[in-house]
Tab-separated table of C-alpha atoms in Angstrom:
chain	number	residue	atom	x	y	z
S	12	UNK	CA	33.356	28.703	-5.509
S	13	UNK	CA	31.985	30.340	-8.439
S	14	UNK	CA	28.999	31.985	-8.443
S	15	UNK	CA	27.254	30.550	-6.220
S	16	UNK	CA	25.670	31.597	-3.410
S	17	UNK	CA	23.896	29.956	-0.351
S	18	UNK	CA	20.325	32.002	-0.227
S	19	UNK	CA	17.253	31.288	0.777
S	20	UNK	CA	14.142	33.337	0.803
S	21	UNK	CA	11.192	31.691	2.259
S	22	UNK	CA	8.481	33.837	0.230
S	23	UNK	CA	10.122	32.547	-2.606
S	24	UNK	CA	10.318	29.081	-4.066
S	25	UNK	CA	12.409	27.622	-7.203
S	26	UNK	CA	10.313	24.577	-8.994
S	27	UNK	CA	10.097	23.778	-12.156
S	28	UNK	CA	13.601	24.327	-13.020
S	29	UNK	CA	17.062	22.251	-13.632
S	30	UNK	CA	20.243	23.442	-13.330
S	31	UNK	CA	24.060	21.878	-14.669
S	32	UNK	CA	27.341	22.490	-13.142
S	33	UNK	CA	30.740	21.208	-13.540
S	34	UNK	CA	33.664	20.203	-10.747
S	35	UNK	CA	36.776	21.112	-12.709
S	36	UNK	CA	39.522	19.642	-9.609
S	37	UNK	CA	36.817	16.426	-9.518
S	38	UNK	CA	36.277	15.533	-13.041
S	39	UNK	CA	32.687	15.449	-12.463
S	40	UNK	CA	29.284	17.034	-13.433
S	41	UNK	CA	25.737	17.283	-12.092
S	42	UNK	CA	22.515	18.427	-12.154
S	43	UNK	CA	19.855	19.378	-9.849
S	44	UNK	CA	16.024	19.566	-10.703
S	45	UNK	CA	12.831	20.064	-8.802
S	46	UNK	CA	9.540	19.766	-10.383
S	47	UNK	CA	6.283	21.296	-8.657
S	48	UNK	CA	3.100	22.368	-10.779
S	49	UNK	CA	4.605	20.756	-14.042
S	50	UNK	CA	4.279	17.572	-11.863
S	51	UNK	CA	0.801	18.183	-10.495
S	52	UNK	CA	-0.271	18.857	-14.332
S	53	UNK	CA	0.981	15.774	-14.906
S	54	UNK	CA	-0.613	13.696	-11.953
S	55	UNK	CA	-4.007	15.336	-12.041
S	56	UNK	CA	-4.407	14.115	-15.304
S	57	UNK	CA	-4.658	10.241	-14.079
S	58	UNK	CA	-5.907	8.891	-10.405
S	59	UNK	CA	-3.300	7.068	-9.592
S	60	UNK	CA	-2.846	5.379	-6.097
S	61	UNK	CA	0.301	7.118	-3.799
S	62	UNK	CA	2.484	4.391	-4.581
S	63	UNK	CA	1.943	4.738	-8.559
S	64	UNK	CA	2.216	8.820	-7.801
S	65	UNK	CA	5.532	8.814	-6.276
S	66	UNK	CA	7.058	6.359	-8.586
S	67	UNK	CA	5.946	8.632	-11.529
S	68	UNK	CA	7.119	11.531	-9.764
S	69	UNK	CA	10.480	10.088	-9.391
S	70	UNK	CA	11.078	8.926	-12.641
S	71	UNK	CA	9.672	12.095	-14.382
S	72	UNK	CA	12.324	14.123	-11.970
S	73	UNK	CA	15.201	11.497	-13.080
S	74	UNK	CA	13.944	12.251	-16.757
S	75	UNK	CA	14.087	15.899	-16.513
S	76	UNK	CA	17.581	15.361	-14.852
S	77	UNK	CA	19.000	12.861	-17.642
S	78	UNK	CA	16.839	14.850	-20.915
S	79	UNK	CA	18.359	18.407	-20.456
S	80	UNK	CA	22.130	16.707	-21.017
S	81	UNK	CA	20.798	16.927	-24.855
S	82	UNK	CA	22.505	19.654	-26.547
S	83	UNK	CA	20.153	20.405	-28.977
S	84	UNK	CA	16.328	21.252	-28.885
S	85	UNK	CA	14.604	19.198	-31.098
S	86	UNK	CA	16.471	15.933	-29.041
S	87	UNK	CA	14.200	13.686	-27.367
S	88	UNK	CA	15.092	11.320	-24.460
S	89	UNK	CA	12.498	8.484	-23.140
S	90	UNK	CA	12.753	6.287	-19.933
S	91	UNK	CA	10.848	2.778	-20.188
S	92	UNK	CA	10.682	0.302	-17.471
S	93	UNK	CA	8.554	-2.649	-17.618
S	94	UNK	CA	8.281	-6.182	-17.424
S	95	UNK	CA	5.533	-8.764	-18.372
S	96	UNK	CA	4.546	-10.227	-15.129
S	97	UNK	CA	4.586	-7.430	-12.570
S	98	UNK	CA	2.306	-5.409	-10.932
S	99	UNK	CA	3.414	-2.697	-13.240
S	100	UNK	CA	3.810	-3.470	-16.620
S	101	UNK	CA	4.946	-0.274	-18.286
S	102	UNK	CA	5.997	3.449	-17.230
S	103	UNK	CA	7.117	5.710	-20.163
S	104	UNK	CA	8.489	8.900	-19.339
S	105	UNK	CA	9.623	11.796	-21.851
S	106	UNK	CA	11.773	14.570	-22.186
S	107	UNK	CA	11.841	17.347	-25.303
S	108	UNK	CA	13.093	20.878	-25.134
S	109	UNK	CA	12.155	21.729	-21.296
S	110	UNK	CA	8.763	19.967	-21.888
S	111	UNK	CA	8.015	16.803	-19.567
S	112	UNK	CA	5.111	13.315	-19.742
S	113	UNK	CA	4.680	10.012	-18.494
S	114	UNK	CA	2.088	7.755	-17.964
S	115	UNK	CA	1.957	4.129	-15.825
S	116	UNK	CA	-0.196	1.521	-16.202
S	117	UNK	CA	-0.289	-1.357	-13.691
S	118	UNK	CA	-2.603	-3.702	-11.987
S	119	UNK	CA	-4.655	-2.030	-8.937
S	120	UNK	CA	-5.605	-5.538	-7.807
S	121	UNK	CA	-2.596	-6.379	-7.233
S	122	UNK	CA	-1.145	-3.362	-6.035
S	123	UNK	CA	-3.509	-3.355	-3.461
S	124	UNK	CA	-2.163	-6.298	-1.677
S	125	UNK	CA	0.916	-4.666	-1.185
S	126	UNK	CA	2.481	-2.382	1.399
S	127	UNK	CA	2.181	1.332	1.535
S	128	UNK	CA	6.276	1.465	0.194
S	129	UNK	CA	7.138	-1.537	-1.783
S	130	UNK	CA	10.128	-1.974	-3.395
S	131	UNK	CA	10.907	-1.683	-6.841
S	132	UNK	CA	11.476	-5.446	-7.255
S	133	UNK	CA	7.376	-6.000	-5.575
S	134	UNK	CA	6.568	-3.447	-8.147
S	135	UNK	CA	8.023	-4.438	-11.512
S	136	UNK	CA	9.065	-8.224	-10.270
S	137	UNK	CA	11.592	-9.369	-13.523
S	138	UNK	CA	11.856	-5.866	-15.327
S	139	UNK	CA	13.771	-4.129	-17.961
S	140	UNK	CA	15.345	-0.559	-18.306
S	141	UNK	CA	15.431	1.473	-21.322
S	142	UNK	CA	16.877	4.557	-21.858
S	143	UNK	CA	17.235	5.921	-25.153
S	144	UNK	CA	18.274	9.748	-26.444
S	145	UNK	CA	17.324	10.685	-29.910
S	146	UNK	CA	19.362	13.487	-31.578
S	147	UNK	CA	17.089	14.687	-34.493
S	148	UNK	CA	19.212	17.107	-35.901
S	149	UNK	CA	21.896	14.467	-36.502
S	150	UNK	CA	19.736	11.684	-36.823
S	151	UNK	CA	21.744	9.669	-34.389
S	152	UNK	CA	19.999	7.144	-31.617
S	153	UNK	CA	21.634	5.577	-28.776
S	154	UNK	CA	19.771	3.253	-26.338
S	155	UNK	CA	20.572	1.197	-23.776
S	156	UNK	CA	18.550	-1.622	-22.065
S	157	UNK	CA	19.628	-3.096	-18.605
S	158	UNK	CA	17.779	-5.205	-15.755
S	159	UNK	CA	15.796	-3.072	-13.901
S	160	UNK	CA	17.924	-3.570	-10.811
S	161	UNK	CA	18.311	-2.067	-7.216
S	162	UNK	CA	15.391	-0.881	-4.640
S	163	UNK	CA	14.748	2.354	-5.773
S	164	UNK	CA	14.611	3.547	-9.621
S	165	UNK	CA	17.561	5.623	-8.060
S	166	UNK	CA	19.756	2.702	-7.732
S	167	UNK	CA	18.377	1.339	-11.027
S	168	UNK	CA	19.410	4.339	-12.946
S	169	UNK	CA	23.043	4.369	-11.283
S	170	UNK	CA	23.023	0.788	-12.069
S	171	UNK	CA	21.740	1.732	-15.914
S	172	UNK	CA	24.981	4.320	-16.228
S	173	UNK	CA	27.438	1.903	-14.488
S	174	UNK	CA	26.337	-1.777	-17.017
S	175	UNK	CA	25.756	0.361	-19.707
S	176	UNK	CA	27.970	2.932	-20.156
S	177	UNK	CA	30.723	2.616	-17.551
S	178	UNK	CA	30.485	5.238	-16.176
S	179	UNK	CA	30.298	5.779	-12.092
S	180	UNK	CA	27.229	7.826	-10.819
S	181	UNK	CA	25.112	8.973	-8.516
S	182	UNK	CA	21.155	9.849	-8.038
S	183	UNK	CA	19.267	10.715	-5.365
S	184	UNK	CA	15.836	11.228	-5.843
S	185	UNK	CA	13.670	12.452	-3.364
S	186	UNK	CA	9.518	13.454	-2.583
S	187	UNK	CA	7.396	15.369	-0.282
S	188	UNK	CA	3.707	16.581	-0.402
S	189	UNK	CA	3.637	20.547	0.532
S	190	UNK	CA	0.999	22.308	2.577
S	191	UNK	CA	-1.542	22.008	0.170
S	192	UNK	CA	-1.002	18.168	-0.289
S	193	UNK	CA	0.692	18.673	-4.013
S	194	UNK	CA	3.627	16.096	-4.496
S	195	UNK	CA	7.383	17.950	-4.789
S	196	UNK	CA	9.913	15.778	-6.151
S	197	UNK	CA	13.779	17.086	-6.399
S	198	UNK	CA	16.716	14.857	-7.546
S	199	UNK	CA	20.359	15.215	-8.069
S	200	UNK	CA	22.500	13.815	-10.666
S	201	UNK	CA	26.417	13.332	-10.665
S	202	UNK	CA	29.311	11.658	-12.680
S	203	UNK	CA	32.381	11.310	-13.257
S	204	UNK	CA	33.753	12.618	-16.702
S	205	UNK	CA	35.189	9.674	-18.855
S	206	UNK	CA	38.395	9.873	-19.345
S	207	UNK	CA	40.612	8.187	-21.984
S	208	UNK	CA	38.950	9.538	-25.318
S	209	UNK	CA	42.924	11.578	-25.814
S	210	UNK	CA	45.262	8.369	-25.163
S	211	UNK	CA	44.630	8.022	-20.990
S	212	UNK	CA	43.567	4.865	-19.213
S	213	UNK	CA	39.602	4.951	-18.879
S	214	UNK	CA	38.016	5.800	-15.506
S	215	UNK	CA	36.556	2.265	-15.118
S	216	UNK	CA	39.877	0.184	-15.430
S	217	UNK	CA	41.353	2.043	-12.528
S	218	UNK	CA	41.300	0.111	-9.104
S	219	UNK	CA	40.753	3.519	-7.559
S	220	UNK	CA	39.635	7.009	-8.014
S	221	UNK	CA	40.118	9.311	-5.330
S	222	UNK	CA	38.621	12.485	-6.507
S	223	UNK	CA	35.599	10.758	-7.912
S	224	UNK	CA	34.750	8.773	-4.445
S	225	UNK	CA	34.927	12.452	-2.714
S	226	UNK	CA	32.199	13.430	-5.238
S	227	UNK	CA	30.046	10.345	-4.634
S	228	UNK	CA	30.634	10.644	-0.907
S	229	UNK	CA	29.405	14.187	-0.797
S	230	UNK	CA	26.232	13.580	-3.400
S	231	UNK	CA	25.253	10.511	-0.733
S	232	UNK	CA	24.605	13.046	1.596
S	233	UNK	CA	22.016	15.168	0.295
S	234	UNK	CA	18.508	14.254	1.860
S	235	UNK	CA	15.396	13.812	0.476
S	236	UNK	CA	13.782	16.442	2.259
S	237	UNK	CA	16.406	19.088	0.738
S	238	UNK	CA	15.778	17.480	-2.414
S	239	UNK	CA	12.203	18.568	-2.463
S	240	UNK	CA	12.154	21.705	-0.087
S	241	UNK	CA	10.896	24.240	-2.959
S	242	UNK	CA	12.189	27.099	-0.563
S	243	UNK	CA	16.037	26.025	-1.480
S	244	UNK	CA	17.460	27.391	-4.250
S	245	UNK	CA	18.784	24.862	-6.924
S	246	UNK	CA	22.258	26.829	-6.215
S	247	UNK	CA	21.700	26.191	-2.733
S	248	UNK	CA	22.011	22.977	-2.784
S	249	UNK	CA	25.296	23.190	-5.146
S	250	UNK	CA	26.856	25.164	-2.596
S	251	UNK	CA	26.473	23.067	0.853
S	252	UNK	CA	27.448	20.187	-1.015
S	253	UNK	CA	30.866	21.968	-2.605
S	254	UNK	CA	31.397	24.859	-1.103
S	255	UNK	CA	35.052	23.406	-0.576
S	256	UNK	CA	36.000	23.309	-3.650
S	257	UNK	CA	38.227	25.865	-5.532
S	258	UNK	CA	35.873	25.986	-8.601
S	259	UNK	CA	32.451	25.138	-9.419
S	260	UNK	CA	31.271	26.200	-12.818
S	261	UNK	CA	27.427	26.753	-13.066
S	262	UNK	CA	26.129	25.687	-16.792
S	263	UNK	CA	22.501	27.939	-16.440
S	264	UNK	CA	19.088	26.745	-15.839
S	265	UNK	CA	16.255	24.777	-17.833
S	266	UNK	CA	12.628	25.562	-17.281
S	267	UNK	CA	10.514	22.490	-17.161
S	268	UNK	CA	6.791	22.489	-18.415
S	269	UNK	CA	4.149	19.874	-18.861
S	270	UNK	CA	4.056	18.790	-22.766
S	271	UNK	CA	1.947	16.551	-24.286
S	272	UNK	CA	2.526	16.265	-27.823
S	273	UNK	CA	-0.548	14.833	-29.212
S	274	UNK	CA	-3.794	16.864	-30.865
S	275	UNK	CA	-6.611	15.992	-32.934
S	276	UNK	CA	-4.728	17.300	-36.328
S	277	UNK	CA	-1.772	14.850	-35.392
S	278	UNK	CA	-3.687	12.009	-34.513
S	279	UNK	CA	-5.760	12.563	-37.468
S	280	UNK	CA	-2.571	12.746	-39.822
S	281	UNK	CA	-1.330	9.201	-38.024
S	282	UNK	CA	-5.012	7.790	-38.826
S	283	UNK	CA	-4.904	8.846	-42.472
S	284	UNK	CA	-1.853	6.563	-43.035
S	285	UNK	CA	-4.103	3.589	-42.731
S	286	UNK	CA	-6.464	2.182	-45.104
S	287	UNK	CA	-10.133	3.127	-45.363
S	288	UNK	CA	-11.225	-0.034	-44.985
S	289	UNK	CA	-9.189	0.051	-41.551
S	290	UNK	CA	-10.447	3.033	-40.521
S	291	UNK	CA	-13.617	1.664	-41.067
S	292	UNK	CA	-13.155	-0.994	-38.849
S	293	UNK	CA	-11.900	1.869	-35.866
S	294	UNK	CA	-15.123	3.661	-35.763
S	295	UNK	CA	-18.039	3.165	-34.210
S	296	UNK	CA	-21.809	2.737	-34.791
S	297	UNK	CA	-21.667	6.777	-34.903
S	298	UNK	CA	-18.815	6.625	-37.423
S	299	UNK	CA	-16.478	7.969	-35.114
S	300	UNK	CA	-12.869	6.832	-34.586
S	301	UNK	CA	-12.436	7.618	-30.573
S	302	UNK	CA	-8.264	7.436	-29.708
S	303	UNK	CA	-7.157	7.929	-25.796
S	304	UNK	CA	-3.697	9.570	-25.078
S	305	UNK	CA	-2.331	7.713	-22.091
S	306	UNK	CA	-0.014	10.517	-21.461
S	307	UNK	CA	-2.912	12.752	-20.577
S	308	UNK	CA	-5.770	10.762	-20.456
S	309	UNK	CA	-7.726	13.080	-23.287
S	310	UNK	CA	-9.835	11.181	-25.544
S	311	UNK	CA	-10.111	12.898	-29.353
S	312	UNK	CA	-12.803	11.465	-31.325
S	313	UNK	CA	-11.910	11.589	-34.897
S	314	UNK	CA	-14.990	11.387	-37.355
S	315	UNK	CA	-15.102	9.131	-40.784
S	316	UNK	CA	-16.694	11.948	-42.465
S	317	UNK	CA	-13.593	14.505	-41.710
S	318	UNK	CA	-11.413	11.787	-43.993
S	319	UNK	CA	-10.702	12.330	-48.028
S	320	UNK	CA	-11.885	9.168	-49.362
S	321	UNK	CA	-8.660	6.981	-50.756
S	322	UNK	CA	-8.143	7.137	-54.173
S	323	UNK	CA	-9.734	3.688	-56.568
């Protein structure tokens, strides 16, 4: 195996952080992540009820996993879920250059007449998902949008890559709360190259794969509790799952962070697009536009008086 080695140090823990690797002999690639203070940032922010929290936490950890495949920078990849009739009608998650947000909103009504761990389905009832990876530098966009299937946004992901792009995977998602009661959420993310793009027969039309189900067999056996055990290195985890094979190629490390984009000088440059009159109609009795971020929950009031009048 290629450099990679199984330590552990327990005055030492790796959060924050994603790592890619290959599987040359498997035709498959992964990634491991494990978020810690960038997720607390992110929680503290909102007070959401422990259902709501470890949803979030999940999907922000699946978004980390699925946003540092971009290969350039200035990409941006969003995760949407939501549906019109459930208990949670939206989630929006973000990724752009190692910088992480999300936000949830949902009925607490509701919610509260549910179980302490119900399923996706009790959560979003009929629901949607949307991925979508922006690649600025080439201006190119590619979304997809599938029926938020499966228990778990785990399964609904795998079902995501399988409907939309053909392509076999697997995640496994998992969440703990440490000493101090902060949430740690890990996840691992593996696939199977496609194949077929130089003349061969695609993965998908095969009745079998052998190599690939050893990969998926191996990936379904990592526990949550590894997942999210900040005293495991991210290589760690590479290793006791293929240790066995000849060659495992280790693609270097992303550090994750929390970013939200939004600032009184940008929100004021969106607000100047609209009419006066409009803007008018925005502010209050003070003359004061107030706008709330639901990524971070910061409100920016915006006063008339900072606008140049529009032109007659």
């Amino acid at each position: 195996m290629t450099n990679i080695a199984p330590t552990t140090d327990p005055a030492t823990t790796d959060l924050d952080r994603v790592i890619g690797f290959t599987i040359p002999g498997r035709h498959a690639r992964g990634r491991v992540a494990r978020l810690g203070p960038v997720l607390h940032a992110i929680l503290s922010a909102h007070a959401y009820p422990p259902v709501i929290e470890r949803l979030l936490a999940e999907s922000l950890t699946l978004t980390a996993l699925l946003g540092t495949t971009l290969k350039n920078a200035e990409g941006q990849m969003t995760l949407q879920a939501q549906t019109e009739k459930g208990i949670v009608s939206l989630m929006v998650c973000d990724y752009k250059d190692g910088e992480l947000r999300g936000y949830v909103k949902f009925d607490a009504e509701r919610l509260a007449r549910l179980g302490k761990n119900p399923s996706l389905h009790a959560l979003f009832n009929k629901g949607y998902l949307a991925i979508t990876f922006d690649q600025v530098t080439t201006k190119e966009r590619y979304q997809g949008i599938v029926p938020l299937d499966g228990e778990t946004i785990a399964q609904a992901a795998e079902s995501y890559f399988l409907q939309s792009e053909q392509i076999p995977s697997v995640v496994r998602l998992g969440v703990r709360r440490d000493a101090q009661g902060m949430l740690i959420a890990g996840g691992i993310f593996l696939q199977h190259l496609p194949e077929g793009e130089v003349g061969r027969e695609r993965l998908h039309v095969r009745l079998d794969h052998p190599e690939w189900q050893h990969v998926e067999a191996m990936g379904a056996t990592m526990g949550a509790d590894e997942l999210a055990d900040p005293a495991l290195p991210l290589e760690t985890l590479v290793w006791r799952l293929f240790n066995e094979e000849p060659e495992v190629r280790l693609l270097g490390g992303t550090s994750l962070a929390r970013g939200c984009r939004c600032d009184a000088t940008y929100i004021q440059q969106v607000l100047t697009k609209f009419p006066e009159t409009e803007r008018a109609e925005m502010a209050d009795e003070n003359g004061v536009i107030s706008v709330d971020c639901a990524f971070c929950s910061t409100k920016f009031p915006i006063a008339l008086a900072d606008f140049v009048p529009d032109a007659l």
